[in-house]
Short mmCIF file of C-alpha atoms and ligand atoms in Angstrom, two decimals:
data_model
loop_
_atom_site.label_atom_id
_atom_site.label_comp_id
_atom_site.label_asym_id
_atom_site.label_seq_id
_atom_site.Cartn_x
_atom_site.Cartn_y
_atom_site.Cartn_z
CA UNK A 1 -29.05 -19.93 -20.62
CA UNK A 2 -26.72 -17.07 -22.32
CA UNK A 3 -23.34 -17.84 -22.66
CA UNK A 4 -21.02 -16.00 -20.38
CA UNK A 5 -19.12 -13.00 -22.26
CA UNK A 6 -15.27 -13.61 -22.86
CA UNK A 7 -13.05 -14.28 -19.61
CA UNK A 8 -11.24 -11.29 -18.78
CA UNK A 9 -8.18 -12.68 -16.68
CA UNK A 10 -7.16 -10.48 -14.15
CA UNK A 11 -10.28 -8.54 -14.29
CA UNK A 12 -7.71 -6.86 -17.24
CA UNK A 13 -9.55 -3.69 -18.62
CA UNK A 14 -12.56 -4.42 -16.68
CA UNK A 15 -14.79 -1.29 -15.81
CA UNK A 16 -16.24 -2.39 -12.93
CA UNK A 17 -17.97 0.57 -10.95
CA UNK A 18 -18.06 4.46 -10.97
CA UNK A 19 -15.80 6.22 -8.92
CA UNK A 20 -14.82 9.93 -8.19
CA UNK A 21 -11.79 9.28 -5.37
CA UNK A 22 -8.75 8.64 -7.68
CA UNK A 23 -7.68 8.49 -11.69
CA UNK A 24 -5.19 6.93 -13.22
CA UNK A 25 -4.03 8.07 -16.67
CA UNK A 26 -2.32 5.00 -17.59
CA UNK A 27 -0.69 6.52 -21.36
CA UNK A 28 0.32 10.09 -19.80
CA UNK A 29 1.22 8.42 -16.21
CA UNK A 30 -0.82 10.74 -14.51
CA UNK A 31 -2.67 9.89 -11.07
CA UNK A 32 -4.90 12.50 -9.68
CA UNK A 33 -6.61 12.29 -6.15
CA UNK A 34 -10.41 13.71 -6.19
CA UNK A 35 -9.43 16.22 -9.03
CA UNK A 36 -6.03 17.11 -8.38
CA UNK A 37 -2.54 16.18 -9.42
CA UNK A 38 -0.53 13.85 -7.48
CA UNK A 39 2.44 16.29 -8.27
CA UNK A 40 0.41 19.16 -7.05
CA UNK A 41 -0.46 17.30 -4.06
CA UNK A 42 3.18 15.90 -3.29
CA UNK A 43 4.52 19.04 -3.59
CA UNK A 44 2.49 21.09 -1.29
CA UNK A 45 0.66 19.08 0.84
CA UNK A 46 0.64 17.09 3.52
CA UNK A 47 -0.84 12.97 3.85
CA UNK A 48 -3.76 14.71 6.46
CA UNK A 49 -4.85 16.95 4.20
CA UNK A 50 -4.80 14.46 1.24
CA UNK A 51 -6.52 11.95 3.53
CA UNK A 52 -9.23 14.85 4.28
CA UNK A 53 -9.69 15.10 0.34
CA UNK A 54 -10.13 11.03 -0.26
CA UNK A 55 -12.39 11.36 2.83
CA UNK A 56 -14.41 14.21 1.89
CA UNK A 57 -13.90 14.93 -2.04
CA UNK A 58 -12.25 18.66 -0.93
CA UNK A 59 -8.93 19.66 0.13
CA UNK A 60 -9.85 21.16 4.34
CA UNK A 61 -9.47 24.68 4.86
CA UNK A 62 -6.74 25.78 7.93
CA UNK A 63 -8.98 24.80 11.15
CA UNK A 64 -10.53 21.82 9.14
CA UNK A 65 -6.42 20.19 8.95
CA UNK A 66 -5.90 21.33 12.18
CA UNK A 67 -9.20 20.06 13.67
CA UNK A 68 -8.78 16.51 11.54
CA UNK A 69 -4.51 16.40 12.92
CA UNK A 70 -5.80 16.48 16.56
CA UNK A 71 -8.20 14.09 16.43
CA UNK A 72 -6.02 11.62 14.52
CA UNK A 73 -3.70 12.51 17.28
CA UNK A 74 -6.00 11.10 20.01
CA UNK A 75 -6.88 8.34 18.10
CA UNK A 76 -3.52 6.66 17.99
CA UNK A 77 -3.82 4.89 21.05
CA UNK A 78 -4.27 0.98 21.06
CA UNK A 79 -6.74 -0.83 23.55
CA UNK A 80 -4.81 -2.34 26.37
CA UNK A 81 -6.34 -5.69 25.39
CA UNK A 82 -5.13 -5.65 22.10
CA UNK A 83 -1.48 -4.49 23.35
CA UNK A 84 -1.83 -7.01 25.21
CA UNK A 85 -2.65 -9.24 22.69
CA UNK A 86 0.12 -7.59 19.99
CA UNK A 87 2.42 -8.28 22.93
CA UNK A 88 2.06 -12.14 23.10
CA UNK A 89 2.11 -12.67 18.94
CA UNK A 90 5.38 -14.17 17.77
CA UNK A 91 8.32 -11.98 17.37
CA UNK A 92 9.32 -13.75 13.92
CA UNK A 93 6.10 -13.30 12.20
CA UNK A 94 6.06 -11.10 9.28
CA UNK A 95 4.70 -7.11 10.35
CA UNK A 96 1.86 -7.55 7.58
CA UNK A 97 0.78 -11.37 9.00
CA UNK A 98 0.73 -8.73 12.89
CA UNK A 99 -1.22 -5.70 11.52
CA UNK A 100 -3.67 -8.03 9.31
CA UNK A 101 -4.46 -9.95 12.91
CA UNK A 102 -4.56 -6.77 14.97
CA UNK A 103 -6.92 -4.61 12.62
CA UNK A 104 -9.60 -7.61 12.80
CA UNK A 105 -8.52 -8.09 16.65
CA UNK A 106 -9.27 -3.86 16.91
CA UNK A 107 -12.79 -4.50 15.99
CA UNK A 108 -13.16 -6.32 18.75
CA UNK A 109 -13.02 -4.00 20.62
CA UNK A 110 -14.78 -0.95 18.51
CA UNK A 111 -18.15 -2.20 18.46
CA UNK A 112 -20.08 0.98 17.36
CA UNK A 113 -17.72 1.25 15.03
CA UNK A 114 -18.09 -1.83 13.23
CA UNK A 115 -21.66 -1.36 12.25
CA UNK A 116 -21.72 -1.68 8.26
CA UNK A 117 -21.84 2.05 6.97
CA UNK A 118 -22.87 3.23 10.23
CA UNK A 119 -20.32 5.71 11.36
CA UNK A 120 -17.62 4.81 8.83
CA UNK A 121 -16.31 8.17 8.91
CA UNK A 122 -15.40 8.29 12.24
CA UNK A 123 -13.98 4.59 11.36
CA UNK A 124 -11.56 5.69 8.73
CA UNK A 125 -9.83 8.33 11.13
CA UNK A 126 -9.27 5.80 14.03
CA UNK A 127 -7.53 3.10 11.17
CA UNK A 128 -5.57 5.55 9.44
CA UNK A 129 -4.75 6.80 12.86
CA UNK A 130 -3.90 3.56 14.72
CA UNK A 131 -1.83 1.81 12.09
CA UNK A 132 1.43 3.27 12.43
CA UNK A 133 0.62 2.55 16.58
CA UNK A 134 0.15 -1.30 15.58
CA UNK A 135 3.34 -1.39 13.64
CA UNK A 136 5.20 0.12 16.85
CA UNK A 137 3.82 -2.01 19.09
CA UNK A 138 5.00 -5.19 17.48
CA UNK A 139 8.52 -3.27 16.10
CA UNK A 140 9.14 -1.52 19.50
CA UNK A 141 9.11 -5.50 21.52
CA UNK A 142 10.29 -7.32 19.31
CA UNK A 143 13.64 -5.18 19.14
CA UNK A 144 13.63 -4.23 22.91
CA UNK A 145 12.27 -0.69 22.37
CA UNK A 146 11.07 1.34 24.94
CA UNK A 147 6.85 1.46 24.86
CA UNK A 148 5.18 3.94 22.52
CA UNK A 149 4.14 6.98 23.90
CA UNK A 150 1.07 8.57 22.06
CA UNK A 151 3.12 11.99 21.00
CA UNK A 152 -0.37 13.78 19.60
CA UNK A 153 1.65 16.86 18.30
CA UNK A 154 3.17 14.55 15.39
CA UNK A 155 1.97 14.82 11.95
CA UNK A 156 1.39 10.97 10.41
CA UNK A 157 4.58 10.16 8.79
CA UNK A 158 6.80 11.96 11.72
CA UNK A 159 4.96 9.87 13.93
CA UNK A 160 5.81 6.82 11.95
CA UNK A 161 9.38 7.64 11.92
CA UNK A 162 9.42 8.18 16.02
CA UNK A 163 7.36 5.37 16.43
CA UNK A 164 9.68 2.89 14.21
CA UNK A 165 13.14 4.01 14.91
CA UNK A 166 12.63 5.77 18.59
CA UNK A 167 13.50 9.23 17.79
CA UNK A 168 12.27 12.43 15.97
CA UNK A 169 13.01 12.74 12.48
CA UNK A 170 14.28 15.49 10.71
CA UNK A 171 12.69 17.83 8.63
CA UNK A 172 13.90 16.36 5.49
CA UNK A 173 13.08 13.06 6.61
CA UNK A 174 9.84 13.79 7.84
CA UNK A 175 9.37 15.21 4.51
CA UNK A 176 10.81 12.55 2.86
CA UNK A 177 8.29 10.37 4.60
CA UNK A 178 5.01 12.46 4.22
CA UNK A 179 5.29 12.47 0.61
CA UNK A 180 5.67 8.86 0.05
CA UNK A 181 2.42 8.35 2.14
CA UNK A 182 0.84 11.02 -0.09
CA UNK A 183 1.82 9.36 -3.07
CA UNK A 184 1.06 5.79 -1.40
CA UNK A 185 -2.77 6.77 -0.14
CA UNK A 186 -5.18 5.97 -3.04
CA UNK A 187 -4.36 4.31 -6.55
CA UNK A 188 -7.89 3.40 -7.87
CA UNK A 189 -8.96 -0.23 -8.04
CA UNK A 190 -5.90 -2.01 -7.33
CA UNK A 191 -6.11 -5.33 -5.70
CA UNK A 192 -6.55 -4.59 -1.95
CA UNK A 193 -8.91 -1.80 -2.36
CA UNK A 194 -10.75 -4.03 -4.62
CA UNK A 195 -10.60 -6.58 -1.92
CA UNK A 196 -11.99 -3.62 0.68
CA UNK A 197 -14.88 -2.83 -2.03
CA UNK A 198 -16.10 -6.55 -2.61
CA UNK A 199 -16.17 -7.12 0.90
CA UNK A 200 -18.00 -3.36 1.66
CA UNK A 201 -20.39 -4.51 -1.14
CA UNK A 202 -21.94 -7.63 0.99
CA UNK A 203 -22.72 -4.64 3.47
CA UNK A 204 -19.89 -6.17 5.60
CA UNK A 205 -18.20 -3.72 7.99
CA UNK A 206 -15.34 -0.99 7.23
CA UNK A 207 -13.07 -3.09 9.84
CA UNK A 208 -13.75 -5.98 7.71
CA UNK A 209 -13.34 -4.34 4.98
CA UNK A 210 -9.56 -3.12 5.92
CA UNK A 211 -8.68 -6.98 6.96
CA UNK A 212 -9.41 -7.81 3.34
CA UNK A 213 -7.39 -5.36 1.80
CA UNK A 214 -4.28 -6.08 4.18
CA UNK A 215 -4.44 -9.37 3.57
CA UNK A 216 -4.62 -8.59 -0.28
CA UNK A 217 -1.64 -5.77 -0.16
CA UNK A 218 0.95 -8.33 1.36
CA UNK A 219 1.50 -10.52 -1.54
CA UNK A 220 4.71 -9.65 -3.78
CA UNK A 221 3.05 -8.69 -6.87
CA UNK A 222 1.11 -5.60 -4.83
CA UNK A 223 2.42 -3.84 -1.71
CA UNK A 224 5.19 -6.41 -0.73
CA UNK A 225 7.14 -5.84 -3.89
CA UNK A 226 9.54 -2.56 -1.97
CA UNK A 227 10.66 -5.49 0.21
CA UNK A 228 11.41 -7.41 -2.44
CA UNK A 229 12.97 -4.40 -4.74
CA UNK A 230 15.60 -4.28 -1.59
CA UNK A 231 16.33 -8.26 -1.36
CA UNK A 232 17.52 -7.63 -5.24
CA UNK A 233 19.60 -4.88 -4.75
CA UNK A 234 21.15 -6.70 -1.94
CA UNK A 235 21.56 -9.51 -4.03
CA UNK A 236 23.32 -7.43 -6.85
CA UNK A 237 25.74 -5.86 -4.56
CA UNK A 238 27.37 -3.59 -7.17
CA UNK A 239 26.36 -1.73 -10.40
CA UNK A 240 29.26 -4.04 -12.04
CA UNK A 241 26.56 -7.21 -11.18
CA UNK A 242 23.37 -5.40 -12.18
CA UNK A 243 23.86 -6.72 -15.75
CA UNK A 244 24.52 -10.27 -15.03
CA UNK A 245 21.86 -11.02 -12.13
CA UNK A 246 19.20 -9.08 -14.13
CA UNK A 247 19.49 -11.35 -16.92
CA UNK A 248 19.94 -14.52 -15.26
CA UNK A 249 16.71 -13.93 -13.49
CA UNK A 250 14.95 -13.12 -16.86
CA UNK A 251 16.04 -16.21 -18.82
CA UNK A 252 14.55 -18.20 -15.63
CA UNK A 253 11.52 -16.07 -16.50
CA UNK A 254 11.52 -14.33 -13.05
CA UNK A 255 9.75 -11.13 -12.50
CA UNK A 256 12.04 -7.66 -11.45
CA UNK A 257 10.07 -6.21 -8.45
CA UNK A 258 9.22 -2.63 -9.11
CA UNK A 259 9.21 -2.87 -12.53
CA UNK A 260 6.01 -3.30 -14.81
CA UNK A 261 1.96 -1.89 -13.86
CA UNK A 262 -1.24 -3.33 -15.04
CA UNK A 263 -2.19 0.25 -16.07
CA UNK A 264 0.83 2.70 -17.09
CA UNK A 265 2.40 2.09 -19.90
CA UNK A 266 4.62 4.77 -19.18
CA UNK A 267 6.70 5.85 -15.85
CA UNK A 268 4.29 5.74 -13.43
CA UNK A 269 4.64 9.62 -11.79
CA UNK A 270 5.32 8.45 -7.79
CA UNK A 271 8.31 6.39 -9.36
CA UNK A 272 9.44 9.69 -10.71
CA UNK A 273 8.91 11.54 -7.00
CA UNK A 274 10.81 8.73 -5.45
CA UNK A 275 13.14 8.53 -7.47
CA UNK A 276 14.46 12.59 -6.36
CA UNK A 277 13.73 11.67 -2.96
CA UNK A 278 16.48 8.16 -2.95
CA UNK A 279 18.44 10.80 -4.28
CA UNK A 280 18.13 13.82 -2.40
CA UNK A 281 18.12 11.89 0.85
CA UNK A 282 20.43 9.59 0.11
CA UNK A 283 22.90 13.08 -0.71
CA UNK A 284 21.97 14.04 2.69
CA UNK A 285 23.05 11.27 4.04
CA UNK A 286 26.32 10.35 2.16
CA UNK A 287 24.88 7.10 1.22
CA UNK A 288 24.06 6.79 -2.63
CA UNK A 289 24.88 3.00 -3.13
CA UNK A 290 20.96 1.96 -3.52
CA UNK A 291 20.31 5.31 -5.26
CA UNK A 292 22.99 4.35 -8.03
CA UNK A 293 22.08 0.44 -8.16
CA UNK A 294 18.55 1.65 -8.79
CA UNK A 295 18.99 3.87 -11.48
CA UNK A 296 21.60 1.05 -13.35
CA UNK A 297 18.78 -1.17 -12.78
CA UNK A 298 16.50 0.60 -14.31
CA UNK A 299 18.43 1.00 -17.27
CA UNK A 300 19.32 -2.59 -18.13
CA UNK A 301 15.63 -3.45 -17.29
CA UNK A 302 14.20 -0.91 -19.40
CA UNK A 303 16.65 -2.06 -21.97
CA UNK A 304 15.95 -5.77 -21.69
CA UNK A 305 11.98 -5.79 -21.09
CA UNK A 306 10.97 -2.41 -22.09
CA UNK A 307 9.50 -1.92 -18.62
CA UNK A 308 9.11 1.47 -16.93
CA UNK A 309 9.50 1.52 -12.69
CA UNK A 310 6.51 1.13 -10.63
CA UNK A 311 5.65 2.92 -7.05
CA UNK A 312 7.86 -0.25 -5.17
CA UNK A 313 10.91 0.35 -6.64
CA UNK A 314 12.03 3.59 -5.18
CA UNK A 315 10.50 3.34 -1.83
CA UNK A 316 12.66 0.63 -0.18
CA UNK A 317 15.86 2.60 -0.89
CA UNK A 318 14.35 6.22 1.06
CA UNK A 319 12.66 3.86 4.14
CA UNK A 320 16.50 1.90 4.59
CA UNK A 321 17.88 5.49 4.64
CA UNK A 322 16.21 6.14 7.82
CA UNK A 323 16.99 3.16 9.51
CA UNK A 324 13.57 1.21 8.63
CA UNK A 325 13.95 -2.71 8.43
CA UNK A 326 13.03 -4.12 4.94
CA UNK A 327 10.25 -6.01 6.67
CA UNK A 328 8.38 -2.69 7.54
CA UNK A 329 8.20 -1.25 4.04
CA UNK A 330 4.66 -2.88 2.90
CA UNK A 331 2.90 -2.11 6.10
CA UNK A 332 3.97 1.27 5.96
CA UNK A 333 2.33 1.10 2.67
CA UNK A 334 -0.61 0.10 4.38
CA UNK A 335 -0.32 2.90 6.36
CA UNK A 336 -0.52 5.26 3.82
CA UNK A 337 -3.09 3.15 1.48
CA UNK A 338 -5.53 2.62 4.51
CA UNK A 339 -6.99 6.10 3.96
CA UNK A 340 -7.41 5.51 0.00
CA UNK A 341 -9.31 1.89 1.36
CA UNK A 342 -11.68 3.39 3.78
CA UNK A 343 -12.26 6.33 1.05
CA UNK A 344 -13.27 3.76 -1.38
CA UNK A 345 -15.32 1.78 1.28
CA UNK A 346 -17.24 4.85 1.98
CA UNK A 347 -17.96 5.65 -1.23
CA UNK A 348 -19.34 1.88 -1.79
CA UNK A 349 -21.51 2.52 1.04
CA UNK A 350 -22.95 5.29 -0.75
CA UNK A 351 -23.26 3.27 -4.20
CA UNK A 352 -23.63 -0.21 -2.94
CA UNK A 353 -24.14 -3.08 -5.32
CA UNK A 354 -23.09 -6.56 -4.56
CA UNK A 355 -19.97 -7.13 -6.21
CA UNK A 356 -20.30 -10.63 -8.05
CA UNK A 357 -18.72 -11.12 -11.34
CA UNK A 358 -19.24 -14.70 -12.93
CA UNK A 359 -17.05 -17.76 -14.07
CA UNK A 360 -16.84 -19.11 -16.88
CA UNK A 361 -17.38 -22.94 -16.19
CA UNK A 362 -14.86 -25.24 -17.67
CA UNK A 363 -15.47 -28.61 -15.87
CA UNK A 364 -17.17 -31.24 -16.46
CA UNK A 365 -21.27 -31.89 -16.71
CA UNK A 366 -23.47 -34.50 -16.04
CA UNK A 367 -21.08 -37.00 -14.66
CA UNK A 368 -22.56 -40.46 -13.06
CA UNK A 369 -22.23 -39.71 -9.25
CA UNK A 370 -20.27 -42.48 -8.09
CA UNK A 371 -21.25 -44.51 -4.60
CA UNK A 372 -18.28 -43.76 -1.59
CA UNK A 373 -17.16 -47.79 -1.75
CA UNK A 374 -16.92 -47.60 -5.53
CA UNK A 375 -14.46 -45.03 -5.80
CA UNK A 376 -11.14 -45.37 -6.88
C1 COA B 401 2.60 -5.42 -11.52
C2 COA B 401 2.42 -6.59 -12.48
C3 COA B 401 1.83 -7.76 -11.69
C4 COA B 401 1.47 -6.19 -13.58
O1 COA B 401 1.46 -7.22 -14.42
P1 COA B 401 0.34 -7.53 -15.52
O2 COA B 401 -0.44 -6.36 -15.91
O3 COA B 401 -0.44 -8.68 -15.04
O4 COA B 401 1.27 -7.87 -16.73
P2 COA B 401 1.63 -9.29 -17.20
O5 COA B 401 1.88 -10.18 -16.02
O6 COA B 401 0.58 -9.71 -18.16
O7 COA B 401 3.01 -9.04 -17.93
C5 COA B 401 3.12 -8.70 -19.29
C6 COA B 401 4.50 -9.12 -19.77
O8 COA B 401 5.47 -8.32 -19.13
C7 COA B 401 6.33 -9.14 -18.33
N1 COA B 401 6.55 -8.46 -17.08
C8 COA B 401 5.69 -7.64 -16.44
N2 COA B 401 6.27 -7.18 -15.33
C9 COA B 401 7.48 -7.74 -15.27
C10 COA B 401 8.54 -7.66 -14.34
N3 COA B 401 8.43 -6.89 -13.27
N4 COA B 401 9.66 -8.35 -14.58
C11 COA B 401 9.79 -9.10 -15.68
N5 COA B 401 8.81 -9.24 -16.59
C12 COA B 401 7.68 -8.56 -16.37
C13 COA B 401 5.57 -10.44 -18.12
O9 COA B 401 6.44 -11.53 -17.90
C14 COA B 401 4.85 -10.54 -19.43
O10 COA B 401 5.76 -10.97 -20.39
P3 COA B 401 5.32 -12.05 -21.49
O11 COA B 401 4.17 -11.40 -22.23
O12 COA B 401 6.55 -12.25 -22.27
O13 COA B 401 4.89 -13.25 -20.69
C15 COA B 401 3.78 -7.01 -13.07
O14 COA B 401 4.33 -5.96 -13.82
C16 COA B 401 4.76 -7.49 -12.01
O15 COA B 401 4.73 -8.66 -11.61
N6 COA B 401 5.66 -6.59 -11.53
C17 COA B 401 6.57 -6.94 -10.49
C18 COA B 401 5.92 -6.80 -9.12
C19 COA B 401 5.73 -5.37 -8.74
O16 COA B 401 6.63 -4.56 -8.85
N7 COA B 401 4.55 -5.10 -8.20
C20 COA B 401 4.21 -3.77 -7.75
C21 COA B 401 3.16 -3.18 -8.63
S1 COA B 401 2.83 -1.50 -8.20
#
C-alpha cells in the first residue's frame, strides 16, 4: 500500500481544484473577482452586479442589473411557515445559530429548488436574496420591531440597513454598506466555501450546500472574528490601553482578531477599503473613537507580531456606526459571502469530483480485540 504523501495541516498550500470565480494574490494583496480588481469593483460597482459576475463570469449590461435587482426584489420574501417558525426560535440565540437553522428550514419548503444542480441558478438568487429577510425576521422580534415589509425598490445592502435598524439609510451609508458586501462576496477557498464545495461535491443540494458553509463561517477564526475585533476594542477603551491589553493577551499567547491571513502576507486590500470607510463614516458621523483605537491597534500589533489587518478588523467599527448590534456583523457577512458560496457551488456542479482528501493514520494496528466483560 503507498504511503500517504506528507500531512499538510490546514490543507496549508494545498491546490485542491481549478477555479475561475476569484484570485487571491497573497504577496501583492490583490483579490480579483472573475478577472477584475476588487478596487475596480468597490469603486464602481454595486454587490448585484458583482453577484451577476460570480454568477455568470461577466459583469451584466444595464437591463441585465436591472432585470437581476427586481427579481432579487421579489425574492426576499420568507414562507409564512418558516416566519412562523423564525418567530418561535429563542430570542437569546446567536443570529448565525438562527440563519444556519432557517436556510436548512427554507429548503423545506423550496423543493424544486433543492434538486442537486438542478436549477441552482435560480437557487443562488432566492439565498442571496432572502438572507438579509432571515436576519430581520429574528432582529425585528426579538427587539420589538415592527414586521418587515418586502420594500422591492431597495438595492441589497440598503435593504439590509432598513431591514436591521427600521429606517432608510443614507446615501453614504448605503454606500458604506454596498461596498463592504462587495468586498465580503467571494474570497476563494476559504473555509465555508470549502465547506459549500465538499458538500456540492457528494452531489448534495445548493441549500445544503449553504447550511455547511454557515455553519463553517461562524467560528472566530473565519467570519465571527468582526464581532470579536469589537469585544477588543471595547475591552481597550482608550488608545492609552491599546499597548498594555495587546501585550498581555500576546504573552498568554492569545490571538488579535482581525489581524493575520492564511494567504496575504501583506495588507490584505478590503482591510485597506475599510479602513477609509471607519474613517470617512465615522467623520460623518462625529464619532472617530473605534476609527482611532483601530489604527493604534494596528500599529502596536504590527509592531509586536509583524501582522498586517485582515477583512474583520475594519468592518465591526463601519456596521456599529449605523446602529448594527455586534451580534449581526458575521451574518451580514454571510450575506454578502452567500453569493461567492453558491458561485462556487455552481461551478462544482459543472466540475464535480468527490472531494475526499486522506489521513494519515497514526493509531494503533492489530490490537487483540478485547471481550465487553474483560474490559477495564
Ligand atoms: C486567520 C488565521 C487563522 C490564519 O492563521 P494561519 O494561517 O493558520 O497562521 P498560523 O495560525 O499558523 O499563525 C502563524 C503565526 O502567527 C501567529 N498569529 C497569526 N495570527 C495571529 C493573530 N491574529 N494574533 C496573534 N498571533 C497570530 C500565530 O500565533 C503563529 O505564531 P507562532 O508561529 O509563533 O505560533 C490567523 O491569522 C488568526 O487566527 N487570526 C485571527 C482571527 C481572524 O482575524 N480571522 C479572520 C480571518 S479573515
Amino acid at each position: 500500500m503507498p504511503e500517504p504523501a506528507e500531512v499538510q495541516r490546514g490543507l496549508q498550500d494545498v491546490v485542491a481544484l481549478e477555479s475561475r470565480i476569484c484570485f487571491i494574490d497573497g504577496r501583492q494583496g490583490r483579490l480579483i473577482y472573475q478577472g477584475y480588481d476588487i478596487r475596480d469593483l468597490a469603486a464602481h460597482s454595486t454587490f448585484e452586479e458583482v453577484a451577476y459576475l460570480l454568477w455568470y463570469g461577466r459583469l451584466p449590461t444595464r437591463s441585465q442589473l436591472a432585470e437581476l435587482r427586481t427579481r432579487m426584489g421579489a425574492l426576499r420574501t420568507l414562507p409564512e411557515p418558516l416566519v412562523r417558525q423564525i418567530d418561535q426560535m429563542p430570542a437569546e440565540c446567536h443570529p448565525m445559530d438562527i440563519l444556519r437553522t432557517a436556510v436548512s428550514a427554507l429548503a423545506l419548503f423550496e423543493p424544486d429548488e433543492t434538486k442537486p444542480g438542478a436549477s441552482s441558478i435560480g437557487g443562488a438568487q432566492r439565498l442571496t436574496a432572502v438572507f438579509p429577510s432571515i436576519l430581520a425576521q429574528f432582529h425585528r422580534r426579538r427587539t420589538g420591531m415592527p414586521p418587515l415589509g418586502a420594500r422591492p425598490e431597495l438595492s441589497q445592502a440598503a435593504y439590509l440597513i432598513y431591514a436591521l435598524l427600521d429606517r432608510d439609510p443614507t446615501d453614504l451609508e448605503a454606500r458604506a454598506v454596498d461596498e463592504a458586501l462587495i468586498l465580503h462576496a467571494d474570497h476563494e477557498l476559504n473555509a465555508s466555501t470549502f465547506a459549500a464545495r465538499v458538500t456540492a461535491s457528494t452531489l448534495s443540494d445548493l441549500y445544503s450546500s449553504v447550511t455547511s458553509a454557515v455553519g463553517a463561517l461562524k467560528g472566530p477564526l473565519h467570519g465571527g472574528a468582526a464581532e470579536r475585533v469589537m469585544e477588543l476594542l471595547d475591552e481597550i477603551g482608550s488608545v492609552a490601553r491599546t499597548e498594555e491589553v495587546v501585550r498581555e493577551k500576546l504573552v498568554r499567547h492569545e490571538r488579535i482578531m482581525g489581524f493575520g491571513h492564511r494567504v496575504y502576507k501583506v495588507e490584505d486590500p478590503r482591510a485597506t477599503i475599510l479602513r477609509e470607510w471607519s474613517r470617512k463614516l465615522g467623520e460623518a458621523k462625529g464619532d472617530t473613537h473605534y476609527y482611532e483605537l483601530l489604527r493604534a491597534l494596528e500599529t502596536v500589533v504590527h509592531r509586536e507580531k509583524g501582522l498586517y489587518p485582515n477583512v474583520d478588523l475594519y468592518s465591526g467599527s463601519i456596521y456599529s456606526l449605523l446602529g448594527i448590534p455586534h451580534d449581526l456583523f458575521t451574518p451580514i457577512f454571510a450575506s454578502s459571502r452567500v453569493a461567492g458560496w453558491t458561485a462556487h457551488v455552481l461551478e462544482e456542479y459543472q466540475d464535480l469530483r468527490l472531494i475526499r482528501p486522506m489521513a494519515k493514520y497514526i493509531g494503533a494496528v492489530d490490537l487483540p480485540y478485547i471481550a465487553i466483560d474483560e474490559r477495564t
